[in-house]
Tab-separated table of C-alpha atoms and ligand atoms in Angstrom:
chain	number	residue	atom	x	y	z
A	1	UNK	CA	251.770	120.892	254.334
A	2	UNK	CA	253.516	117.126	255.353
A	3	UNK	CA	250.338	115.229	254.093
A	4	UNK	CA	252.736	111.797	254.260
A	5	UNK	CA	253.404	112.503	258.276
A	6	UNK	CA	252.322	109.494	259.978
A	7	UNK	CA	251.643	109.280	263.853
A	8	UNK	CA	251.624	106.500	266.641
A	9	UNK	CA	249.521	106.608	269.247
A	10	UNK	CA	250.245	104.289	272.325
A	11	UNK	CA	248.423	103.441	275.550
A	12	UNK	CA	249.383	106.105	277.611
A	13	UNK	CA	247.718	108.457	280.948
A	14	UNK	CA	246.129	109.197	282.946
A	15	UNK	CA	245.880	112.652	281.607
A	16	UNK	CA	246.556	115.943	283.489
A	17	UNK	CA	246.804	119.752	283.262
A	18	UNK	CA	245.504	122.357	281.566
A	19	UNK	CA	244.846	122.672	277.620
A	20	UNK	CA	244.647	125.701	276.068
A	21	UNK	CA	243.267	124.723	272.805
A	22	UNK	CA	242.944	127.221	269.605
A	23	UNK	CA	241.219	129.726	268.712
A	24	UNK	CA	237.181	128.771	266.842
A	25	UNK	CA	237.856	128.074	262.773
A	26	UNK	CA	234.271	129.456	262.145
A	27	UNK	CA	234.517	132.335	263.846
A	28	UNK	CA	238.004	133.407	262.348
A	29	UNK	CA	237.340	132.726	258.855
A	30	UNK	CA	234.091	134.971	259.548
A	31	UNK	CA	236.340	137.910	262.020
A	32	UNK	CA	238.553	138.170	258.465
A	33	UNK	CA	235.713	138.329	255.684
A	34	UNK	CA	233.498	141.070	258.198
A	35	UNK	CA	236.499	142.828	258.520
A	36	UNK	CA	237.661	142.865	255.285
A	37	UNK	CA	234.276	144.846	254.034
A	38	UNK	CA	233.860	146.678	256.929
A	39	UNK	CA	234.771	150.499	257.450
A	40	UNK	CA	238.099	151.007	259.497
A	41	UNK	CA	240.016	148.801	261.207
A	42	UNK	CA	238.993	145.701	262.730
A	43	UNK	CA	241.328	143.757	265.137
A	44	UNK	CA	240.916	140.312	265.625
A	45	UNK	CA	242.563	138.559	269.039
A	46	UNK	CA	242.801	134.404	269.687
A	47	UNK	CA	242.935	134.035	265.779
A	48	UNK	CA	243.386	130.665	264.862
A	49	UNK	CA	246.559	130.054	262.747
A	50	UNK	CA	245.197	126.999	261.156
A	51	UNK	CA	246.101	126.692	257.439
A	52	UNK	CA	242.201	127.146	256.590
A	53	UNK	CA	242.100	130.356	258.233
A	54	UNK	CA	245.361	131.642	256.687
A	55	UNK	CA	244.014	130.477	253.353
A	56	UNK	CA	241.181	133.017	253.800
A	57	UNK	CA	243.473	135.280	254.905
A	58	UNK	CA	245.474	135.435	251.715
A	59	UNK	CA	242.800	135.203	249.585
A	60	UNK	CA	241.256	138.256	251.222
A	61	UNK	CA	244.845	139.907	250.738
A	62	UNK	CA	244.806	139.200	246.954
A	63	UNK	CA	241.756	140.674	246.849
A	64	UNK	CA	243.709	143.772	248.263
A	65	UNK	CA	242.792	143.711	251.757
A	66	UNK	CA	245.743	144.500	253.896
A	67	UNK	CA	246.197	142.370	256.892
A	68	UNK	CA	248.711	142.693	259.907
A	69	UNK	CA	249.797	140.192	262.028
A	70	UNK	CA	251.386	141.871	264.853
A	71	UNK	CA	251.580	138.391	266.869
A	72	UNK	CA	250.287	134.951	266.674
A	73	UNK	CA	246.777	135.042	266.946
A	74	UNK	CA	246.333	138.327	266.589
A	75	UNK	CA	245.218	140.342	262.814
A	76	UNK	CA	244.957	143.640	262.292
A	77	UNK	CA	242.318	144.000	259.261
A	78	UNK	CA	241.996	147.090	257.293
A	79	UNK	CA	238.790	147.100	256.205
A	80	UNK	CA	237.852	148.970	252.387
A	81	UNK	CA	234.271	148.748	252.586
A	82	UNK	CA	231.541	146.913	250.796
A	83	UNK	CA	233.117	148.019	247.294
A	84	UNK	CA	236.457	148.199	247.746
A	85	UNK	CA	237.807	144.416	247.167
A	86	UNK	CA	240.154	144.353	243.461
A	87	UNK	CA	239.887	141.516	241.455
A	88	UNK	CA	242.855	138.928	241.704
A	89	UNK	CA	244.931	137.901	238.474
A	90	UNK	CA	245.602	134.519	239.852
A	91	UNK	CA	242.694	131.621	241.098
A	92	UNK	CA	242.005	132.278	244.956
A	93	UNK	CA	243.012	129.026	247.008
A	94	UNK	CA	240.858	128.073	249.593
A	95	UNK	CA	243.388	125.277	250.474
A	96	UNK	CA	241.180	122.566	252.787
A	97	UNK	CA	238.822	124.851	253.704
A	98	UNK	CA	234.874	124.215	252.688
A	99	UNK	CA	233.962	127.070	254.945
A	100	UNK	CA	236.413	129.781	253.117
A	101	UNK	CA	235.026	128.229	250.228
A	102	UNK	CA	231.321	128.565	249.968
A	103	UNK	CA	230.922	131.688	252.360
A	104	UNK	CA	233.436	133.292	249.868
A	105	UNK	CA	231.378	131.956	246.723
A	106	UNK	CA	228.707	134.171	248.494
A	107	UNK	CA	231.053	137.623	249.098
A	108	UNK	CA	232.275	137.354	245.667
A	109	UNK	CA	229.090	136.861	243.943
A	110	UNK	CA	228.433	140.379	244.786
A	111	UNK	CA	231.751	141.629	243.410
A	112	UNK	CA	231.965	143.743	240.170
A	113	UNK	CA	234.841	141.137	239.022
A	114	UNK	CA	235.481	137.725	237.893
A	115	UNK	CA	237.035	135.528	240.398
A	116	UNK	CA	238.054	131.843	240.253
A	117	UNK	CA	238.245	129.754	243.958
A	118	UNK	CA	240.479	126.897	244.147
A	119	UNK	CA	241.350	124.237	247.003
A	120	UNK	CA	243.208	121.176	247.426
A	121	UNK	CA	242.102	117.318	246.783
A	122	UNK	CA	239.672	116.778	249.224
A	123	UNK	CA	238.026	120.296	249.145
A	124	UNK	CA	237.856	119.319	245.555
A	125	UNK	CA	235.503	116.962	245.748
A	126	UNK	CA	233.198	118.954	247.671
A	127	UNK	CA	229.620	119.480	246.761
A	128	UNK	CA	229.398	123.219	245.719
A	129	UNK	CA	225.815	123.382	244.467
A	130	UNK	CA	224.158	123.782	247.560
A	131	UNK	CA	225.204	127.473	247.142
A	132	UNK	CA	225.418	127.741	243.902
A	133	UNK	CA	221.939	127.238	243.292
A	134	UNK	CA	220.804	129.410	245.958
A	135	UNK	CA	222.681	131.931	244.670
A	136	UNK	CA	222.026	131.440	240.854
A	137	UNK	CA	218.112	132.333	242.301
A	138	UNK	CA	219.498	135.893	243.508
A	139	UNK	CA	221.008	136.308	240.157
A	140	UNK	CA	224.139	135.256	240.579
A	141	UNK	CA	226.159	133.305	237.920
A	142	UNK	CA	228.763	130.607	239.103
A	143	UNK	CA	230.104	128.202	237.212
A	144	UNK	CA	231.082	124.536	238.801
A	145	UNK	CA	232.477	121.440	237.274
A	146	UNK	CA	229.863	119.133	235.419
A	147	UNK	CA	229.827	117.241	238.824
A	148	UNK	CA	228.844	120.634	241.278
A	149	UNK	CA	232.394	120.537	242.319
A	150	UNK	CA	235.205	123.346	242.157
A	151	UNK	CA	236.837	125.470	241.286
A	152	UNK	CA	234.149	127.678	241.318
A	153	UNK	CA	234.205	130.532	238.415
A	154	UNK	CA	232.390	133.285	239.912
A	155	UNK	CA	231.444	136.317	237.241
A	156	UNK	CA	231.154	139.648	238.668
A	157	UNK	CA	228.666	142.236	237.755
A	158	UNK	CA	225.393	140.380	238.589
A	159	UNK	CA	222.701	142.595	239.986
A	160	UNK	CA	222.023	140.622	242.938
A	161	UNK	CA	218.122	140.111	244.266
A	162	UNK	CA	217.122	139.194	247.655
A	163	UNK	CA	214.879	135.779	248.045
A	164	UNK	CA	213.282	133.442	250.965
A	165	UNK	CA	215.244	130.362	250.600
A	166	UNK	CA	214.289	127.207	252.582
A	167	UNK	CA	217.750	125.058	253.469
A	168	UNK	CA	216.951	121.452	252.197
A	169	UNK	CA	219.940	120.769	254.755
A	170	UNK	CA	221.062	122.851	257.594
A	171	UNK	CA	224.102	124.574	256.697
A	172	UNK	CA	225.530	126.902	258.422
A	173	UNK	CA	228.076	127.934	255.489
A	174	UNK	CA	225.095	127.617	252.552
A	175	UNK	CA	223.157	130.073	255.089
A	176	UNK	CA	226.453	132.650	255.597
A	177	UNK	CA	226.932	132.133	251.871
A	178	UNK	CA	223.564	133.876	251.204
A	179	UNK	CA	223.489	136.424	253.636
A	180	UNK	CA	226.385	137.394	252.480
A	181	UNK	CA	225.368	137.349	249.168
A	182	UNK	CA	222.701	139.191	250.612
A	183	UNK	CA	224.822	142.148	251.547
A	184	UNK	CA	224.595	143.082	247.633
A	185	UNK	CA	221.702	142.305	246.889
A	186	UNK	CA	218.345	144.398	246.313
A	187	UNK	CA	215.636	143.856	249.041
A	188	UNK	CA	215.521	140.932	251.314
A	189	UNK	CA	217.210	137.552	252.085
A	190	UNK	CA	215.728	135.722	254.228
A	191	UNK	CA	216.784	132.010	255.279
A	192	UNK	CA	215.066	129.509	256.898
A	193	UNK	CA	216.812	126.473	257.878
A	194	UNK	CA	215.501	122.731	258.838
A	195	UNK	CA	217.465	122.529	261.939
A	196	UNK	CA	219.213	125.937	263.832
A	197	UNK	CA	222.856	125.788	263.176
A	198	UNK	CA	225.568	127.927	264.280
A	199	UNK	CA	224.777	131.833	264.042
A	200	UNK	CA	227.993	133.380	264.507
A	201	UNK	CA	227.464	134.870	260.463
A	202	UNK	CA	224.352	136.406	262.239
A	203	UNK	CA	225.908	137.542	265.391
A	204	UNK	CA	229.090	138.986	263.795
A	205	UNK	CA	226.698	140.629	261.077
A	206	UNK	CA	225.001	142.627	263.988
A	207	UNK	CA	228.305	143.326	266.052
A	208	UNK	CA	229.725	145.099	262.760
A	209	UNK	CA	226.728	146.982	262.859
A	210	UNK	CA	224.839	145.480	259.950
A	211	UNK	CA	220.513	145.364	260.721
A	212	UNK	CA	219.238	141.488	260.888
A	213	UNK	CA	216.885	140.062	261.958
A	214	UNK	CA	217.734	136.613	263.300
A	215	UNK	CA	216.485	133.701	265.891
A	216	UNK	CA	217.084	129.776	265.930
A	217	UNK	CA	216.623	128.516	262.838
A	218	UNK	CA	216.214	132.018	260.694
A	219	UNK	CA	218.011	134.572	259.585
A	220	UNK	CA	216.908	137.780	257.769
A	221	UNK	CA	218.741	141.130	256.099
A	222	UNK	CA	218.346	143.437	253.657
A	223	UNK	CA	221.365	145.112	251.365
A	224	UNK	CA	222.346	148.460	251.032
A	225	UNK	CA	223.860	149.061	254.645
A	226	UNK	CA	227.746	149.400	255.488
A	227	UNK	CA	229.781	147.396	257.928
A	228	UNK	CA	231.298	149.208	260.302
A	229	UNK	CA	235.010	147.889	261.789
A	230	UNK	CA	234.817	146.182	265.221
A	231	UNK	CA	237.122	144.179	267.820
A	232	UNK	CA	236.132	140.546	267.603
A	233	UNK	CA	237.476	137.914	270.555
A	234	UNK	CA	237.790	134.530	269.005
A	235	UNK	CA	236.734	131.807	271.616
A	236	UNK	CA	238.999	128.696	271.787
A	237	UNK	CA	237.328	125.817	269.175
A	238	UNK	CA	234.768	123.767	271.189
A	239	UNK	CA	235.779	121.222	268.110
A	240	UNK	CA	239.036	120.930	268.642
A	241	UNK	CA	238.261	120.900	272.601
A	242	UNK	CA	236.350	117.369	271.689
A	243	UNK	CA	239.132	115.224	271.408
A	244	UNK	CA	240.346	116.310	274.585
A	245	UNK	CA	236.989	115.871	276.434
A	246	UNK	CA	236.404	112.314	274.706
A	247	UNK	CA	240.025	111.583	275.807
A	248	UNK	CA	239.634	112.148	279.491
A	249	UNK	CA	236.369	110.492	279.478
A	250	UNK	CA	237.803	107.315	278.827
A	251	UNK	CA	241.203	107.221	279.908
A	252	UNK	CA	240.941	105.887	283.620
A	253	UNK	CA	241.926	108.618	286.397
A	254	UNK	CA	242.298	111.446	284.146
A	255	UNK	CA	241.291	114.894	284.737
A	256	UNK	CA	241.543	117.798	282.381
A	257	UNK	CA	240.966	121.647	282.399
A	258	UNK	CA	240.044	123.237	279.280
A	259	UNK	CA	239.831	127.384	279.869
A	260	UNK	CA	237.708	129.396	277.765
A	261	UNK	CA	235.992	127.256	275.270
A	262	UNK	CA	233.090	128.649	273.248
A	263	UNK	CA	230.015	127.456	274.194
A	264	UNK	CA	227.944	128.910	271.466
A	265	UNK	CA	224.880	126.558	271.949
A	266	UNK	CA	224.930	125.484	268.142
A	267	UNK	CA	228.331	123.751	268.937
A	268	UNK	CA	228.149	121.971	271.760
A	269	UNK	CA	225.863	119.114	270.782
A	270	UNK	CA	228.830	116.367	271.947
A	271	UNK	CA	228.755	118.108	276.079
A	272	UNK	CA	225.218	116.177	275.776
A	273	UNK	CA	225.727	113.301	274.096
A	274	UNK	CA	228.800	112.594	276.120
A	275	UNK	CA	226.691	113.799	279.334
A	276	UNK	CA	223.741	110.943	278.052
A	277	UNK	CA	226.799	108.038	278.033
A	278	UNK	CA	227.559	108.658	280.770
A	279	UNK	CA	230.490	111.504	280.971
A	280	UNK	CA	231.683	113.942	284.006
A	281	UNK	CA	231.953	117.435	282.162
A	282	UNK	CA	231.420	120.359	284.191
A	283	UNK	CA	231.297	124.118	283.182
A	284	UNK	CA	233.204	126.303	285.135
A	285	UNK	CA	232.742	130.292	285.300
A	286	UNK	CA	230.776	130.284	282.655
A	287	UNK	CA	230.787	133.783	280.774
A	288	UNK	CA	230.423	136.200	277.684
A	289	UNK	CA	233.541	137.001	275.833
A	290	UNK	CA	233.131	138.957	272.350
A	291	UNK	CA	229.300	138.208	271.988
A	292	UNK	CA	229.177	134.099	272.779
A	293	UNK	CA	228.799	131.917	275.693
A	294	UNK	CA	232.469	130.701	276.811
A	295	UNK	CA	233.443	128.670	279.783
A	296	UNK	CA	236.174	126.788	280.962
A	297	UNK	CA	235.429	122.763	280.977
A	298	UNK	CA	236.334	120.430	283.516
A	299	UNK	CA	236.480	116.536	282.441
A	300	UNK	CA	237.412	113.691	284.435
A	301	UNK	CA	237.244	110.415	283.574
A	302	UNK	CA	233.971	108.300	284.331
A	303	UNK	CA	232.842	105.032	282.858
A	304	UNK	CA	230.533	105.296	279.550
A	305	UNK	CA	228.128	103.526	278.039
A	306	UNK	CA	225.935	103.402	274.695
A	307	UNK	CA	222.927	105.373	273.642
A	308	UNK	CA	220.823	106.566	270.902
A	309	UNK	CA	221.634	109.152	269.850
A	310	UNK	CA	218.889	111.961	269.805
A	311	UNK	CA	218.729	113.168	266.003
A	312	UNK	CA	217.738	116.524	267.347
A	313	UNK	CA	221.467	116.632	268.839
A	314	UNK	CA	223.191	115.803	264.999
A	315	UNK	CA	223.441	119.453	263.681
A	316	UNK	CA	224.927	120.414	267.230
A	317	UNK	CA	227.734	118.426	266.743
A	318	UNK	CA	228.434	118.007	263.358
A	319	UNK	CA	232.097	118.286	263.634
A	320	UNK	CA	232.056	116.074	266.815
A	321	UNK	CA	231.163	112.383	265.221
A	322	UNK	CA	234.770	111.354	264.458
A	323	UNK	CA	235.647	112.093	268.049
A	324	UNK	CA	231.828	110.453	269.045
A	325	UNK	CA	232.617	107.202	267.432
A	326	UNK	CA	236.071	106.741	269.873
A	327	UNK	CA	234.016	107.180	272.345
A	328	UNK	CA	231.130	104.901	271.055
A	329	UNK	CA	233.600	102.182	270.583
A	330	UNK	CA	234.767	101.848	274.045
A	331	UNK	CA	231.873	102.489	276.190
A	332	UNK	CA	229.306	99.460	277.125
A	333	UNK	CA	227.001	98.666	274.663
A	334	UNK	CA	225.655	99.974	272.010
A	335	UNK	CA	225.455	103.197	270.426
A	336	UNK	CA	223.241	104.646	267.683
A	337	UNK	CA	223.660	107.294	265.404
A	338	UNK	CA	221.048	108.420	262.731
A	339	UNK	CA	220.258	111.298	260.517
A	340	UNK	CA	223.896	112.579	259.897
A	341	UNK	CA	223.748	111.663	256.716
A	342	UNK	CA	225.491	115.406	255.768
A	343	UNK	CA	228.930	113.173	257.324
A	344	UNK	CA	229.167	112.027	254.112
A	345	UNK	CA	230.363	115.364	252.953
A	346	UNK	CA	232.512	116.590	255.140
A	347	UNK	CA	236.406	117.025	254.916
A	348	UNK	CA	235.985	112.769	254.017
A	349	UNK	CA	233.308	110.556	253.957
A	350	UNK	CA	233.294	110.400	258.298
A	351	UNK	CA	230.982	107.750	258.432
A	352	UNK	CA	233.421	105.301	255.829
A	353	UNK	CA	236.624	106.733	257.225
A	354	UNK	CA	235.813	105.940	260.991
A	355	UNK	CA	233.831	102.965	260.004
A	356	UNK	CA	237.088	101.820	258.200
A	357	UNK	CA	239.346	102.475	260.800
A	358	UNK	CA	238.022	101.450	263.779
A	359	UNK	CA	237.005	98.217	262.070
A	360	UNK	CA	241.410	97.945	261.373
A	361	UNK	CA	240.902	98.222	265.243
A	362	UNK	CA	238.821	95.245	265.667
A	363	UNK	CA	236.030	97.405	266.093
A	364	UNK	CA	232.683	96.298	265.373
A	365	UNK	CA	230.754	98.819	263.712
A	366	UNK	CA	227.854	99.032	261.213
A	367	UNK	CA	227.540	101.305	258.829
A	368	UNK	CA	224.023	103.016	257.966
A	369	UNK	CA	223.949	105.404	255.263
A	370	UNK	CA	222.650	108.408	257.858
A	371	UNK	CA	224.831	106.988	260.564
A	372	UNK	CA	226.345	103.949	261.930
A	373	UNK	CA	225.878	101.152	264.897
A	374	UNK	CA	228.692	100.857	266.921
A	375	UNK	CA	228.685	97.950	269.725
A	376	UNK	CA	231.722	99.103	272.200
A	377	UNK	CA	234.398	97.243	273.329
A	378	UNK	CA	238.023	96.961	273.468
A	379	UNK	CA	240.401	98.706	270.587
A	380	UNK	CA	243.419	96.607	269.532
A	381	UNK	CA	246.476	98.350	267.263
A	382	UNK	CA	246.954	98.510	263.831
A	383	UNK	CA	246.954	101.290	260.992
A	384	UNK	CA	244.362	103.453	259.807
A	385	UNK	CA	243.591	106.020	257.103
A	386	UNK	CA	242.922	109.563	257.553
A	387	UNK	CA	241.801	110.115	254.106
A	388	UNK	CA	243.514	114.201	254.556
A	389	UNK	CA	240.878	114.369	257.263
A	390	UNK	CA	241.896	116.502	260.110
A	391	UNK	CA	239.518	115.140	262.802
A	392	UNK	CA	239.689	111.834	261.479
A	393	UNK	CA	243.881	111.616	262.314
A	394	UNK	CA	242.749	113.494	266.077
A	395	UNK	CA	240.127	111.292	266.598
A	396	UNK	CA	242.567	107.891	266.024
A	397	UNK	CA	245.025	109.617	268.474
A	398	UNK	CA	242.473	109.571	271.075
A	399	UNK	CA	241.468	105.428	270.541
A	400	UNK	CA	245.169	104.745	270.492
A	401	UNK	CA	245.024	105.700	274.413
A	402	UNK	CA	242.914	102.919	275.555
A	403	UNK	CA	244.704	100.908	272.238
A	404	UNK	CA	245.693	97.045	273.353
A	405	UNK	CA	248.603	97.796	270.723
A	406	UNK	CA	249.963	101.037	269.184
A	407	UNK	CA	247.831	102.669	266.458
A	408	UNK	CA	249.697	104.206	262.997
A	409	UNK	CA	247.878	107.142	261.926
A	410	UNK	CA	248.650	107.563	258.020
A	411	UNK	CA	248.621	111.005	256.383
A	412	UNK	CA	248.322	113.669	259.869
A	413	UNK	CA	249.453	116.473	257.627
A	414	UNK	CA	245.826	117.784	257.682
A	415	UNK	CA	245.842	118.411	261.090
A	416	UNK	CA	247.441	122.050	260.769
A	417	UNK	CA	244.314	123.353	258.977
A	418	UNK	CA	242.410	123.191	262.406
A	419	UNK	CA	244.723	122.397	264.776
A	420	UNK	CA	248.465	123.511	264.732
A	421	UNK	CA	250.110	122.171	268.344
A	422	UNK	CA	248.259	119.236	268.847
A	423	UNK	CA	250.517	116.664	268.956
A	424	UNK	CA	252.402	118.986	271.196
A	425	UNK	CA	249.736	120.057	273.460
A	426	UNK	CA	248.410	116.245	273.250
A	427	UNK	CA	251.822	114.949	274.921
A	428	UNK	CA	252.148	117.609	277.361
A	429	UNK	CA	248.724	116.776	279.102
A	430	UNK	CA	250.081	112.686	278.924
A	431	UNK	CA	249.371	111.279	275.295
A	432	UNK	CA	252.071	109.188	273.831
A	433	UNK	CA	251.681	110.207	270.676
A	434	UNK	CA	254.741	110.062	268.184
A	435	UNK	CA	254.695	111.641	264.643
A	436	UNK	CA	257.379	109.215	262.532
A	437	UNK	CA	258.473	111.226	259.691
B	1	LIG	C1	230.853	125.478	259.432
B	1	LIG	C2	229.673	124.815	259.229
B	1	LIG	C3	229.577	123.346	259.199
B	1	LIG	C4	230.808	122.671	259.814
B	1	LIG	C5	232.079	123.304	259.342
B	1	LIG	C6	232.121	124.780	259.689
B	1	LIG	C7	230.847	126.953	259.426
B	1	LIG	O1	229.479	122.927	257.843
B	1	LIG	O2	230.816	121.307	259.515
B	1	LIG	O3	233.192	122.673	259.950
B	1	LIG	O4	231.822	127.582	259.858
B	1	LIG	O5	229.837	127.522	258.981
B	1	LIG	P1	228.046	122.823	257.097
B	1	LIG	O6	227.482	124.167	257.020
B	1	LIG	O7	228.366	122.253	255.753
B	1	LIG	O8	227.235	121.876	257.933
């Protein structure tokens, strides 16, 4: 990866066309693991070749899972059951990837061998015990650094026992860690979360033909079934889609078509928020591809202004704040955001890094420690930090639009783990964005 690439974004539009964007990070990491246990062969189509998702990918084939790519996007997974994953002599690297991490710390837990998960700097200085705890109490044994951060020794062998964990915070990957720690174990899991978050675990779990029991906010399975190999269509990212719908929002006379976008209900927390400032989204032929909602979005640009932002709307877009804040900045007013405390913890510190960098914008912005207040106005240029943050270097891209003066984005490497093409696909629907190696 090119973590020194810098970018510069420059006043640019109005933005046109159509943007395919990639395939749904959650829901590939997820297509690989089910497929990987399951019985037979699983194929998965719209993969997305993000460096996250090909770090599960390898891991899985060090574990001895074969996997074909007969074309971009597309993996052919030959499944060998349950029971069937070898240990690996080397440590498993998870590269950026917090979701490979901890839903793997979960699959391996139930594994009759030792393995050792790895990832790069920031995923490094992730917090780990929210599953490792949870799964200590089903009787597995994981061991962390002194500070609950990886690698993450995981010893094999562990009879595994079901329990009725409460989520202190709603996590979709601490939930999928369990349930799939569940898998092994004797009797019931059962997981009850404060807030629903995404349930593609759950949803996959059932297409592969595992029995659970699931509904908004809970999620329950016993162990002792098999998985059986299934098809899985991966919907294009309604995260990566963000930056894309904040973008025509507030570049004047821009209009932009987005086809096939999940719209998984647990994702698309940022359609309302940008719908409450103000925004012009529509849903076109909205449909069912592979099990989820998808639709294709229509955005054009409309005039935004401030709001509070419901807390009830946080876990619906927890990706989506980076991409939020742009938008914050530049509408009319002011715009609150409280309870997303769990921004702290993502791929940065989100609420520093875009309090930091739209502040180098002459942004004025307050930072809360669950949130931030952001009174809008105009963006100058200048340089801001990434901090190997993915959606923090999109985000920037976006302000650099409506930017008085060209923006330098330091350190876009990070980019590729969610998005390869961006820049690309960025320019060809009118950015000006220029990556100055
Ligand atoms: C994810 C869950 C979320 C999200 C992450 C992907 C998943 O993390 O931020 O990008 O695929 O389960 P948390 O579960 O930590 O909120």
């Amino acid at each position: 990866m090119s973590g020194a690439t810098d970018w510069l974004s420059r006043a640019a539009g109005p933005l046109h066309g159509e943007v395919r964007v990639p395939g749904d990070k959650s829901v590939s990491h997820r297509a690989l693991m089910f497929g990987a246990l399951a019985e037979g062969v699983s194929r998965i189509h719209g993969f997305l070749e993000g460096e996250d998702t090909r770090a599960t990918a390898a891991v899985l084939q060090r574990l001895g899972v074969r996997i074909d790519t007969p074309s971009a996007g597309e993996r052919i997974v030959h499944g060998v059951g349950l029971h069937g994953l070898r240990a690996s002599s080397e440590p498993l690297d998870c590269g950026n990837a917090g979701t490979g991490m901890r839903l793997l710390a979960g699959l391996l837990a139930g594994q009759a061998f030792d393995s050792t998960l790895v990832g790069d700097a920031s995923l490094s200085k992730r917090p780990m015990r929210r599953v490792t705890e949870p799964l200590a109490a089903m009787g597995a044994r994981i061991e962390t650094t002194q500070g609950g951060l990886p690698p993450l020794v995981v010893r094999g062998g562990q009879r595994l026992h079901g329990i009725r964990y409460e989520l202190p915070v709603a996590s979709a990957q601490v939930k999928s860690a369990l349930l799939l720690a569940g898998l092994y174990a004797a009797g019931e899991t059962e997981v009850i979360e404060p807030y629903p978050t995404r349930d593609y675990t759950e949803r996959m779990l059932a297409a592969f033909g595992w029995p659970i029991a699931f509904e908004p906010g809970r999620a329950k399975l016993s162990g002792g079934h098999a998985l059986r190999a299934t098809d899985v269509d991966v919907p294009a990212d309604f995260s990566s889609a963000a930056f894309f719908l904040v973008a025509a929002s507030i570049v004047p006379g821009s209009e932009l078509r987005l086809p096939a976008v999940g719209l998984n209900p647990r994702r698309t927390g940022l359609l309302e928020a940008l719908r409450l400032m103000g925004a012009d989204i529509r849903i076109e032929n909205p449909r069912e591809s592979g099990g989820e909602p998808v639709g294709d979005l229509v955005v054009r640009h409309a005039p935004l202004h401030g709001v509070e932002l419901p807390e009830a709307l946080v876990p619906d877009m927890i990706d989506e704040f980076p991409a939020l804040f742009i938008a914050a900045a530049v509408a009319r007013g002011r715009t609150v955001v409280r309870g997303a405390a769990e921004l702290r913890v993502k791929e940065s510190d989100r609420i520093a890094s875009m309090a930091a960098g739209l502040r180098a914008l002459g942004a004025r912005i307050e930072e809360t420690p669950d949130g931030a207040i952001i009174d809008g106005g105009t963006l100058s240029g200048g340089a801001v930090q990434t901090h190997m943050d993915h959606r923090i270097a999109m985000s920037f891209s976006v302000a650099g639009l409506v930017a008085t003066a060209p923006v330098r984005i330091h350190d876009c490497g990070h980019v590729a783990t969610s998005f390869p093409g961006y820049l690309q696909l960025a320019n060809a629907c009118g950015f000006a964005l220029e990556s100055l190696v």
